[in-house]
mmCIF file of C-alpha atoms in Angstrom:
data_model
loop_
_atom_site.group_PDB
_atom_site.id
_atom_site.type_symbol
_atom_site.label_atom_id
_atom_site.label_comp_id
_atom_site.label_asym_id
_atom_site.label_seq_id
_atom_site.Cartn_x
_atom_site.Cartn_y
_atom_site.Cartn_z
ATOM 1 C CA MET A 176 238.527 146.930 153.837
ATOM 2 C CA SER A 177 237.885 146.155 150.186
ATOM 3 C CA ILE A 178 239.920 147.631 147.348
ATOM 4 C CA MET A 179 236.879 149.611 146.234
ATOM 5 C CA ASP A 180 236.456 151.180 149.683
ATOM 6 C CA PHE A 181 240.145 152.058 149.742
ATOM 7 C CA ASN A 182 239.923 153.723 146.325
ATOM 8 C CA VAL A 183 236.859 155.695 147.357
ATOM 9 C CA LYS A 184 238.572 156.992 150.492
ATOM 10 C CA LYS A 185 241.692 157.882 148.479
ATOM 11 C CA LEU A 186 239.633 159.795 145.939
ATOM 12 C CA ALA A 187 237.829 161.622 148.715
ATOM 13 C CA ALA A 188 241.134 162.554 150.360
ATOM 14 C CA ASP A 189 242.566 163.772 147.048
ATOM 15 C CA ALA A 190 239.451 165.828 146.392
ATOM 16 C CA GLY A 191 239.694 167.351 149.847
ATOM 17 C CA THR A 192 243.353 168.231 149.317
ATOM 18 C CA PHE A 193 242.622 169.762 145.912
ATOM 19 C CA LEU A 194 239.767 171.824 147.360
ATOM 20 C CA SER A 195 241.944 173.005 150.236
ATOM 21 C CA ARG A 196 244.675 174.119 147.813
ATOM 22 C CA ALA A 197 242.157 175.866 145.573
ATOM 23 C CA VAL A 198 240.684 177.779 148.507
ATOM 24 C CA GLN A 199 244.139 178.773 149.759
ATOM 25 C CA PHE A 200 245.249 179.903 146.302
ATOM 26 C CA THR A 201 242.079 181.971 145.775
ATOM 27 C CA GLU A 202 242.333 183.647 149.167
ATOM 28 C CA GLU A 203 245.983 184.526 148.488
ATOM 29 C CA LYS A 204 245.024 186.151 145.211
ATOM 30 C CA LEU A 205 242.299 188.111 146.979
ATOM 31 C CA GLY A 206 244.691 189.129 149.739
ATOM 32 C CA GLN A 207 242.698 187.277 152.392
ATOM 33 C CA ALA A 208 245.365 184.734 153.334
ATOM 34 C CA GLU A 209 249.065 184.826 154.116
ATOM 35 C CA LYS A 210 251.598 183.248 151.762
ATOM 36 C CA THR A 211 254.866 181.578 152.712
ATOM 37 C CA GLU A 212 257.652 183.178 150.691
ATOM 38 C CA LEU A 213 260.529 181.122 149.364
ATOM 39 C CA ASP A 214 264.010 182.064 150.515
ATOM 40 C CA ALA A 215 265.948 184.504 148.308
ATOM 41 C CA HIS A 216 268.482 181.888 147.165
ATOM 42 C CA LEU A 217 265.751 179.551 145.932
ATOM 43 C CA GLU A 218 263.947 182.413 144.194
ATOM 44 C CA ASN A 219 267.174 183.366 142.392
ATOM 45 C CA LEU A 220 267.683 179.763 141.281
ATOM 46 C CA LEU A 221 264.119 179.599 139.954
ATOM 47 C CA SER A 222 264.608 182.853 138.055
ATOM 48 C CA LYS A 223 267.897 181.615 136.594
ATOM 49 C CA ALA A 224 266.295 178.360 135.456
ATOM 50 C CA GLU A 225 263.393 180.167 133.792
ATOM 51 C CA CYS A 226 265.774 182.569 132.052
ATOM 52 C CA THR A 227 267.915 179.658 130.844
ATOM 53 C CA LYS A 228 264.874 177.872 129.483
ATOM 54 C CA GLN A 229 263.575 180.907 127.566
ATOM 55 C CA TRP A 230 266.898 181.773 125.908
ATOM 56 C CA THR A 231 267.696 178.141 125.166
ATOM 57 C CA GLU A 232 264.396 177.781 123.311
ATOM 58 C CA LYS A 233 265.012 180.958 121.313
ATOM 59 C CA MET A 234 268.569 179.962 120.363
ATOM 60 C CA MET A 235 267.452 176.456 119.460
ATOM 61 C CA ARG A 236 264.644 177.678 117.185
ATOM 62 C CA GLN A 237 266.833 180.243 115.437
ATOM 63 C CA THR A 238 269.662 177.738 114.943
ATOM 64 C CA GLU A 239 267.171 175.407 113.287
ATOM 65 C CA VAL A 240 266.125 178.263 110.984
ATOM 66 C CA LEU A 241 269.773 179.011 110.204
ATOM 67 C CA LEU A 242 270.584 175.422 109.340
ATOM 68 C CA GLN A 243 267.324 174.766 107.465
ATOM 69 C CA PRO A 244 265.681 177.975 106.151
ATOM 70 C CA ASN A 245 262.821 176.038 104.512
ATOM 71 C CA PRO A 246 259.946 175.842 107.066
ATOM 72 C CA ASN A 247 258.262 172.940 105.250
ATOM 73 C CA ALA A 248 261.491 170.945 105.399
ATOM 74 C CA ARG A 249 261.784 171.675 109.132
ATOM 75 C CA ILE A 250 258.236 170.415 109.715
ATOM 76 C CA GLU A 251 258.972 167.263 107.722
ATOM 77 C CA GLU A 252 262.154 166.616 109.725
ATOM 78 C CA PHE A 253 260.216 167.173 112.973
ATOM 79 C CA VAL A 254 257.555 164.631 111.954
ATOM 80 C CA TYR A 255 260.172 162.026 111.004
ATOM 81 C CA GLU A 256 261.957 162.629 114.320
ATOM 82 C CA LYS A 257 258.750 162.099 116.303
ATOM 83 C CA LEU A 258 258.057 158.936 114.327
ATOM 84 C CA ASP A 259 261.613 157.802 115.099
ATOM 85 C CA ARG A 260 262.329 157.429 111.392
ATOM 86 C CA LYS A 261 265.203 158.762 109.299
ATOM 87 C CA ALA A 262 264.251 161.662 107.042
ATOM 88 C CA PRO A 263 264.978 161.118 103.321
ATOM 89 C CA THR A 264 268.132 162.770 101.991
ATOM 90 C CA ARG A 265 267.233 166.016 100.275
ATOM 91 C CA ILE A 266 269.438 167.940 97.842
ATOM 92 C CA ASN A 267 270.249 171.373 99.266
ATOM 93 C CA ASN A 268 270.187 174.726 97.468
ATOM 94 C CA GLN A 269 273.919 174.848 96.743
ATOM 95 C CA GLU A 270 273.934 171.354 95.286
ATOM 96 C CA LEU A 271 270.881 172.129 93.144
ATOM 97 C CA LEU A 272 272.461 175.322 91.800
ATOM 98 C CA GLY A 273 275.680 173.425 91.106
ATOM 99 C CA GLN A 274 273.831 170.743 89.156
ATOM 100 C CA TYR A 275 272.020 173.383 87.070
ATOM 101 C CA MET A 276 275.358 175.051 86.266
ATOM 102 C CA ILE A 277 276.949 171.752 85.265
ATOM 103 C CA ASP A 278 273.987 170.819 83.061
ATOM 104 C CA ALA A 279 274.035 174.258 81.442
ATOM 105 C CA GLY A 280 277.790 174.053 80.838
ATOM 106 C CA ASN A 281 277.463 170.662 79.178
ATOM 107 C CA ASP A 282 274.606 171.962 77.070
ATOM 108 C CA PHE A 283 276.565 175.047 75.940
ATOM 109 C CA GLY A 284 279.598 172.877 75.333
ATOM 110 C CA PRO A 285 282.396 172.054 77.775
ATOM 111 C CA GLY A 286 284.854 173.042 75.055
ATOM 112 C CA THR A 287 283.650 176.673 75.131
ATOM 113 C CA ALA A 288 284.978 179.175 77.653
ATOM 114 C CA TYR A 289 281.523 179.889 79.116
ATOM 115 C CA GLY A 290 280.507 176.234 79.258
ATOM 116 C CA ASN A 291 283.780 175.245 80.896
ATOM 117 C CA ALA A 292 283.447 178.068 83.446
ATOM 118 C CA LEU A 293 279.884 177.019 84.290
ATOM 119 C CA ILE A 294 280.997 173.441 84.904
ATOM 120 C CA LYS A 295 283.798 174.571 87.207
ATOM 121 C CA CYS A 296 281.401 176.882 89.102
ATOM 122 C CA GLY A 297 278.867 174.078 89.385
ATOM 123 C CA GLU A 298 281.422 171.654 90.782
ATOM 124 C CA THR A 299 282.432 174.253 93.374
ATOM 125 C CA GLN A 300 278.811 174.902 94.358
ATOM 126 C CA LYS A 301 278.291 171.170 94.878
ATOM 127 C CA ARG A 302 281.369 171.015 97.095
ATOM 128 C CA ILE A 303 279.970 173.925 99.116
ATOM 129 C CA GLY A 304 276.671 172.014 99.347
ATOM 130 C CA THR A 305 278.496 169.003 100.752
ATOM 131 C CA ALA A 306 280.255 171.214 103.305
ATOM 132 C CA ASP A 307 276.898 172.744 104.260
ATOM 133 C CA ARG A 308 275.430 169.273 104.780
ATOM 134 C CA GLU A 309 278.342 168.397 107.085
ATOM 135 C CA LEU A 310 277.798 171.633 109.035
ATOM 136 C CA VAL A 311 274.107 170.832 109.529
ATOM 137 C CA GLN A 312 274.865 167.315 110.753
ATOM 138 C CA THR A 313 277.639 168.424 113.109
ATOM 139 C CA ALA A 314 275.628 171.310 114.542
ATOM 140 C CA ALA A 315 272.586 169.102 115.064
ATOM 141 C CA ILE A 316 274.581 166.531 117.020
ATOM 142 C CA ASN A 317 276.935 168.775 118.983
ATOM 143 C CA PHE A 318 274.753 171.835 119.589
ATOM 144 C CA LEU A 319 271.034 171.392 118.919
ATOM 145 C CA THR A 320 270.674 167.980 120.549
ATOM 146 C CA PRO A 321 272.119 169.062 123.949
ATOM 147 C CA LEU A 322 269.876 172.146 123.971
ATOM 148 C CA ARG A 323 266.829 170.042 123.130
ATOM 149 C CA ASN A 324 267.738 167.470 125.781
ATOM 150 C CA PHE A 325 267.778 170.219 128.396
ATOM 151 C CA ILE A 326 264.361 171.561 127.373
ATOM 152 C CA GLU A 327 262.704 168.154 127.024
ATOM 153 C CA GLY A 328 264.532 166.450 129.885
ATOM 154 C CA ASP A 329 266.151 168.434 132.689
ATOM 155 C CA TYR A 330 263.799 171.389 132.570
ATOM 156 C CA LYS A 331 260.703 169.178 132.496
ATOM 157 C CA THR A 332 261.948 167.530 135.686
ATOM 158 C CA ILE A 333 262.551 170.952 137.249
ATOM 159 C CA THR A 334 259.044 172.051 136.244
ATOM 160 C CA LYS A 335 257.523 168.921 137.789
ATOM 161 C CA GLU A 336 259.357 169.390 141.090
ATOM 162 C CA ARG A 337 258.526 173.098 141.071
ATOM 163 C CA LYS A 338 254.815 172.298 140.811
ATOM 164 C CA LEU A 339 255.143 169.840 143.683
ATOM 165 C CA LEU A 340 256.831 172.567 145.721
ATOM 166 C CA GLN A 341 253.968 174.937 144.947
ATOM 167 C CA ASN A 342 251.440 172.328 146.108
ATOM 168 C CA LYS A 343 253.395 171.652 149.302
ATOM 169 C CA ARG A 344 253.535 175.371 149.929
ATOM 170 C CA LEU A 345 249.754 175.667 149.517
ATOM 171 C CA ASP A 346 249.263 172.706 151.897
ATOM 172 C CA LEU A 347 251.540 174.378 154.433
ATOM 173 C CA ASP A 348 249.767 177.724 154.275
ATOM 174 C CA ALA A 349 246.355 176.027 154.424
ATOM 175 C CA ALA A 350 247.496 174.196 157.587
ATOM 176 C CA LYS A 351 248.679 177.497 159.068
ATOM 177 C CA THR A 352 245.307 179.028 158.328
ATOM 178 C CA ARG A 353 243.429 176.145 159.933
ATOM 179 C CA LEU A 354 245.640 176.276 163.037
ATOM 180 C CA LYS A 355 245.105 180.007 163.320
ATOM 181 C CA LYS A 356 241.331 179.580 163.092
ATOM 182 C CA ALA A 357 241.430 176.703 165.587
ATOM 183 C CA LYS A 358 243.269 178.825 168.167
ATOM 184 C CA ILE A 359 240.785 181.647 167.748
ATOM 185 C CA ALA A 360 237.891 179.217 168.193
ATOM 186 C CA GLU A 361 239.591 177.708 171.262
ATOM 187 C CA THR A 362 239.828 181.069 173.003
ATOM 188 C CA ARG A 363 236.121 181.449 172.446
ATOM 189 C CA ALA A 364 235.546 177.931 173.837
ATOM 190 C CA LEU A 365 234.038 176.870 170.537
ATOM 191 C CA ILE A 366 236.207 173.775 170.059
ATOM 192 C CA TRP A 367 238.155 171.332 172.199
ATOM 193 C CA ALA A 368 241.935 171.572 172.726
ATOM 194 C CA GLU A 369 242.328 168.293 170.834
ATOM 195 C CA GLU A 370 241.365 170.081 167.626
ATOM 196 C CA VAL A 371 244.190 172.591 168.123
ATOM 197 C CA THR A 372 246.628 169.758 168.793
ATOM 198 C CA LYS A 373 245.479 168.031 165.617
ATOM 199 C CA SER A 374 245.998 171.232 163.619
ATOM 200 C CA GLU A 375 249.472 171.683 165.117
ATOM 201 C CA GLN A 376 250.414 168.136 164.176
ATOM 202 C CA GLU A 377 249.130 168.709 160.646
ATOM 203 C CA LEU A 378 251.221 171.883 160.420
ATOM 204 C CA ARG A 379 254.364 170.033 161.479
ATOM 205 C CA ILE A 380 253.778 167.386 158.806
ATOM 206 C CA THR A 381 253.112 169.890 156.030
ATOM 207 C CA GLN A 382 256.117 171.966 157.120
ATOM 208 C CA SER A 383 258.354 168.906 156.943
ATOM 209 C CA GLU A 384 257.048 167.951 153.508
ATOM 210 C CA PHE A 385 257.504 171.514 152.244
ATOM 211 C CA ASP A 386 261.099 171.693 153.529
ATOM 212 C CA ARG A 387 261.912 168.336 151.932
ATOM 213 C CA GLN A 388 260.452 169.381 148.577
ATOM 214 C CA ALA A 389 262.231 172.746 148.735
ATOM 215 C CA GLU A 390 265.546 170.929 149.213
ATOM 216 C CA ILE A 391 264.868 168.603 146.257
ATOM 217 C CA THR A 392 263.972 171.552 144.059
ATOM 218 C CA ARG A 393 267.022 173.502 145.203
ATOM 219 C CA LEU A 394 269.384 170.631 144.348
ATOM 220 C CA LEU A 395 267.893 170.352 140.862
ATOM 221 C CA LEU A 396 268.097 174.100 140.266
ATOM 222 C CA GLU A 397 271.719 174.253 141.350
ATOM 223 C CA GLY A 398 272.442 171.928 138.438
ATOM 224 C CA ILE A 399 271.706 174.844 136.072
ATOM 225 C CA SER A 400 275.308 176.011 136.524
ATOM 226 C CA SER A 401 276.519 172.642 135.257
ATOM 227 C CA THR A 402 274.085 172.968 132.368
ATOM 228 C CA HIS A 403 275.622 176.331 131.447
ATOM 229 C CA ALA A 404 279.109 174.795 131.501
ATOM 230 C CA HIS A 405 277.937 171.928 129.255
ATOM 231 C CA HIS A 406 276.230 174.310 126.840
ATOM 232 C CA LEU A 407 279.406 176.384 126.703
ATOM 233 C CA ARG A 408 281.328 173.350 125.461
ATOM 234 C CA CYS A 409 278.583 172.704 122.919
ATOM 235 C CA LEU A 410 278.791 176.329 121.800
ATOM 236 C CA ASN A 411 282.528 175.940 121.220
ATOM 237 C CA ASP A 412 281.822 172.877 119.088
ATOM 238 C CA PHE A 413 279.254 174.837 117.080
ATOM 239 C CA VAL A 414 281.678 177.711 116.484
ATOM 240 C CA GLU A 415 284.384 175.264 115.413
ATOM 241 C CA ALA A 416 281.971 173.625 112.966
ATOM 242 C CA GLN A 417 281.076 177.019 111.494
ATOM 243 C CA MET A 418 284.732 177.990 111.281
ATOM 244 C CA THR A 419 285.517 174.776 109.379
ATOM 245 C CA TYR A 420 282.575 175.347 107.041
ATOM 246 C CA TYR A 421 283.455 178.951 106.201
ATOM 247 C CA ALA A 422 287.143 178.072 105.798
ATOM 248 C CA GLN A 423 286.199 175.338 103.330
ATOM 249 C CA CYS A 424 283.897 177.701 101.419
ATOM 250 C CA TYR A 425 286.592 180.359 101.273
ATOM 251 C CA GLN A 426 289.158 177.891 99.952
ATOM 252 C CA TYR A 427 286.721 176.517 97.375
ATOM 253 C CA MET A 428 285.886 179.998 96.108
ATOM 254 C CA LEU A 429 289.532 181.048 96.147
ATOM 255 C CA ASP A 430 290.445 178.076 93.964
ATOM 256 C CA LEU A 431 287.497 178.776 91.680
ATOM 257 C CA GLN A 432 288.380 182.436 91.246
ATOM 258 C CA LYS A 433 291.948 181.530 90.395
ATOM 259 C CA GLN A 434 290.639 179.201 87.717
ATOM 260 C CA LEU A 435 288.210 181.798 86.410
ATOM 261 C CA GLY A 436 290.972 184.382 86.394
ATOM 262 C CA SER A 437 292.486 182.645 83.381
ATOM 263 C CA PHE A 438 289.187 182.712 81.471
ATOM 264 C CA PRO A 439 288.767 185.742 79.181
ATOM 265 C CA SER A 440 285.397 187.409 79.050
ATOM 266 C CA VAL A 441 284.684 188.809 75.590
ATOM 267 C CA PHE A 442 281.711 191.117 75.096
ATOM 268 C CA VAL A 443 280.616 192.253 71.615
ATOM 269 C CA SER A 444 278.862 195.625 71.347
ATOM 270 C CA ASN A 445 275.358 195.862 69.883
ATOM 271 C CA ASN A 446 276.524 197.631 66.700
ATOM 272 C CA SER A 447 279.275 194.987 66.168
ATOM 273 C CA GLN A 448 281.785 197.796 65.542
ATOM 274 C CA SER A 449 284.120 196.914 68.382
ATOM 275 C CA SER A 450 284.835 194.212 70.938
ATOM 276 C CA THR A 451 286.168 194.767 74.416
ATOM 277 C CA THR A 452 287.482 192.313 76.918
ATOM 278 C CA SER A 453 287.213 193.133 80.598
ATOM 279 C CA MET A 454 287.853 191.321 83.823
ATOM 280 C CA SER A 455 287.076 192.938 87.162
ATOM 281 C CA ASN A 456 289.590 192.982 89.998
ATOM 282 C CA ILE A 457 288.358 191.155 93.041
ATOM 283 C CA SER A 458 290.265 191.286 96.305
ATOM 284 C CA THR A 459 289.440 188.985 99.133
ATOM 285 C CA SER A 460 290.706 189.749 102.614
ATOM 286 C CA SER A 461 291.204 187.024 105.177
ATOM 287 C CA SER A 462 293.135 187.348 108.459
ATOM 288 C CA GLY A 463 294.593 190.653 107.345
ATOM 289 C CA ILE A 464 295.956 189.213 104.076
ATOM 290 C CA THR A 465 294.535 190.628 100.810
ATOM 291 C CA THR A 466 294.781 188.363 97.797
ATOM 292 C CA SER A 467 294.069 189.485 94.245
ATOM 293 C CA LEU A 468 291.911 186.764 92.787
ATOM 294 C CA LEU A 469 291.269 187.915 89.255
ATOM 295 C CA PRO A 470 293.784 189.541 86.893
ATOM 296 C CA SER A 471 292.751 192.685 85.074
ATOM 297 C CA THR A 472 292.748 192.540 81.313
ATOM 298 C CA SER A 473 291.317 194.998 78.828
ATOM 299 C CA GLY A 474 291.739 196.119 75.291
ATOM 300 C CA THR A 475 294.419 198.599 76.286
ATOM 301 C CA ALA A 476 296.272 196.319 78.705
ATOM 302 C CA ILE A 477 298.405 194.260 76.284
ATOM 303 C CA THR A 478 301.355 192.119 77.292
ATOM 304 C CA PRO A 479 304.761 193.482 76.155
ATOM 305 C CA ALA A 480 305.282 190.573 73.746
ATOM 306 C CA ILE A 481 301.995 191.216 71.956
ATOM 307 C CA GLY A 482 302.655 194.942 72.035
ATOM 308 C CA ASP A 483 306.003 194.411 70.280
ATOM 309 C CA LEU A 484 304.318 192.173 67.722
ATOM 310 C CA LYS A 485 301.703 194.806 66.906
ATOM 311 C CA GLU A 486 304.459 197.395 66.381
ATOM 312 C CA SER A 487 306.377 195.106 64.018
ATOM 313 C CA SER A 488 305.398 193.485 60.750
ATOM 314 C CA GLY A 489 306.805 190.012 61.539
ATOM 315 C CA ASN A 490 305.045 186.740 62.186
ATOM 316 C CA ARG A 491 305.037 184.859 65.513
ATOM 317 C CA LYS A 492 303.856 181.513 66.713
ATOM 318 C CA ALA A 493 301.162 181.564 69.407
ATOM 319 C CA ARG A 494 299.536 178.871 71.519
ATOM 320 C CA VAL A 495 295.749 178.999 71.846
ATOM 321 C CA LEU A 496 294.656 179.132 75.500
ATOM 322 C CA TYR A 497 290.943 178.449 75.066
ATOM 323 C CA ASP A 498 288.472 177.324 72.456
ATOM 324 C CA TYR A 499 286.975 180.171 70.439
ATOM 325 C CA ASP A 500 284.028 180.038 68.043
ATOM 326 C CA ALA A 501 284.261 182.512 65.166
ATOM 327 C CA ALA A 502 281.395 185.031 65.212
ATOM 328 C CA ASN A 503 281.543 185.625 61.427
ATOM 329 C CA SER A 504 283.523 184.755 58.307
ATOM 330 C CA THR A 505 286.261 187.327 59.073
ATOM 331 C CA GLU A 506 287.271 185.493 62.253
ATOM 332 C CA LEU A 507 289.149 182.250 62.768
ATOM 333 C CA SER A 508 287.809 179.538 65.109
ATOM 334 C CA LEU A 509 290.363 178.258 67.610
ATOM 335 C CA LEU A 510 290.961 175.070 69.564
ATOM 336 C CA ALA A 511 292.696 175.068 72.920
ATOM 337 C CA ASP A 512 296.416 174.143 72.884
ATOM 338 C CA GLU A 513 296.831 174.360 69.118
ATOM 339 C CA VAL A 514 299.695 176.504 67.720
ATOM 340 C CA ILE A 515 298.947 179.071 65.001
ATOM 341 C CA THR A 516 300.794 181.873 63.242
ATOM 342 C CA VAL A 517 299.777 185.405 64.143
ATOM 343 C CA TYR A 518 300.710 188.839 62.860
ATOM 344 C CA SER A 519 299.424 192.386 62.988
ATOM 345 C CA ILE A 520 297.824 194.410 60.226
ATOM 346 C CA VAL A 521 297.907 198.202 60.146
ATOM 347 C CA GLY A 522 294.573 199.672 61.196
ATOM 348 C CA MET A 523 293.356 196.480 62.935
ATOM 349 C CA ASP A 524 291.558 196.841 66.254
ATOM 350 C CA SER A 525 293.978 196.697 69.189
ATOM 351 C CA ASP A 526 292.193 193.682 70.679
ATOM 352 C CA TRP A 527 292.751 191.479 67.629
ATOM 353 C CA LEU A 528 295.505 189.876 65.570
ATOM 354 C CA MET A 529 295.418 188.112 62.209
ATOM 355 C CA GLY A 530 295.779 184.349 62.635
ATOM 356 C CA GLU A 531 296.704 181.612 60.146
ATOM 357 C CA ARG A 532 296.318 177.849 60.359
ATOM 358 C CA GLY A 533 297.387 176.206 57.109
ATOM 359 C CA ASN A 534 295.151 177.679 54.418
ATOM 360 C CA GLN A 535 292.715 179.146 56.963
ATOM 361 C CA LYS A 536 293.024 182.792 57.920
ATOM 362 C CA GLY A 537 291.026 185.189 60.087
ATOM 363 C CA LYS A 538 290.968 187.568 63.018
ATOM 364 C CA VAL A 539 291.631 186.117 66.495
ATOM 365 C CA PRO A 540 291.261 187.795 69.944
ATOM 366 C CA ILE A 541 294.612 188.436 71.593
ATOM 367 C CA THR A 542 293.315 187.401 75.030
ATOM 368 C CA TYR A 543 293.012 183.831 73.780
ATOM 369 C CA LEU A 544 296.689 183.644 72.812
ATOM 370 C CA GLU A 545 300.066 183.061 74.414
ATOM 371 C CA LEU A 546 302.995 184.114 72.218
ATOM 372 C CA LEU A 547 305.802 181.585 71.967
ATOM 373 C CA ASN A 548 309.508 182.453 71.929
#
């Protein structure tokens, strides 16, 4: 027999098998043929596998959205992954905001209170951006990759074996149908007994192949429990990565707020008749511990030392805490860490003192000063 003849016979046999399965499937749908039902245990395993696949896909997609909210960036990363190439490093939102803050602070002047505060905020945002990048990398390796491996690996194998089982089941039921028809024809003396024997032999073969494929499929499906245990460990890793990330962010912001707590915030009213300094109280609660992050200062909340000075007519030395740019000719510009002489004048606004530096004299805000003993 030539190779061509062999291929022709094989194609003919495959076509016959496909036609037999198609006829059996159609008759089952029309209710004209019996269908072999899988045992309850196997049906439960199939249902569990399908449920695992659906929820794994949903969790995987939403985790990708959580880690990378930009859909265009996700598509780009997917393309690079399929091309087996490393995606270019992209600055994230926190790092970009931090860089803008730093640039703005340098432009306004790092020696000013606002410029200095912007720089400190920007540096913190960049640190948060770095922590976010580490979270994305850790989650991708320890959580997303195992989920994707299940969908693209284990479940594809299960699907393949499940389709084979379906085909073997159709072959089995088609053989049962042919045997049934052969026995009916035999009773009517329409066919020889050899035809019935041939149908019985075919049924035994298809039954054996179906049982073997059912066992293979069952063994694969029972591995879903191990998959759940593996995904549980991956979930613990993901939670630990998130916990580390949020703990880092909390510590960064706590440090930043403590630094900002020493920065006064001076607001001048539109009519330039009065100035008020205010700082909100922010409390952050973590693990049942409430920490006051920002001190409260206002025009009426004056330290005892400054209060005593305003009630007396004497002079005191004061250290300047922050740079201050005079708003007009009645005020005195200040440089951080310099020491000046201050005193109170009757009728002066409660938020201000008179300051002297050599021959220079002018009003200075009390929140920028620390009285010396």
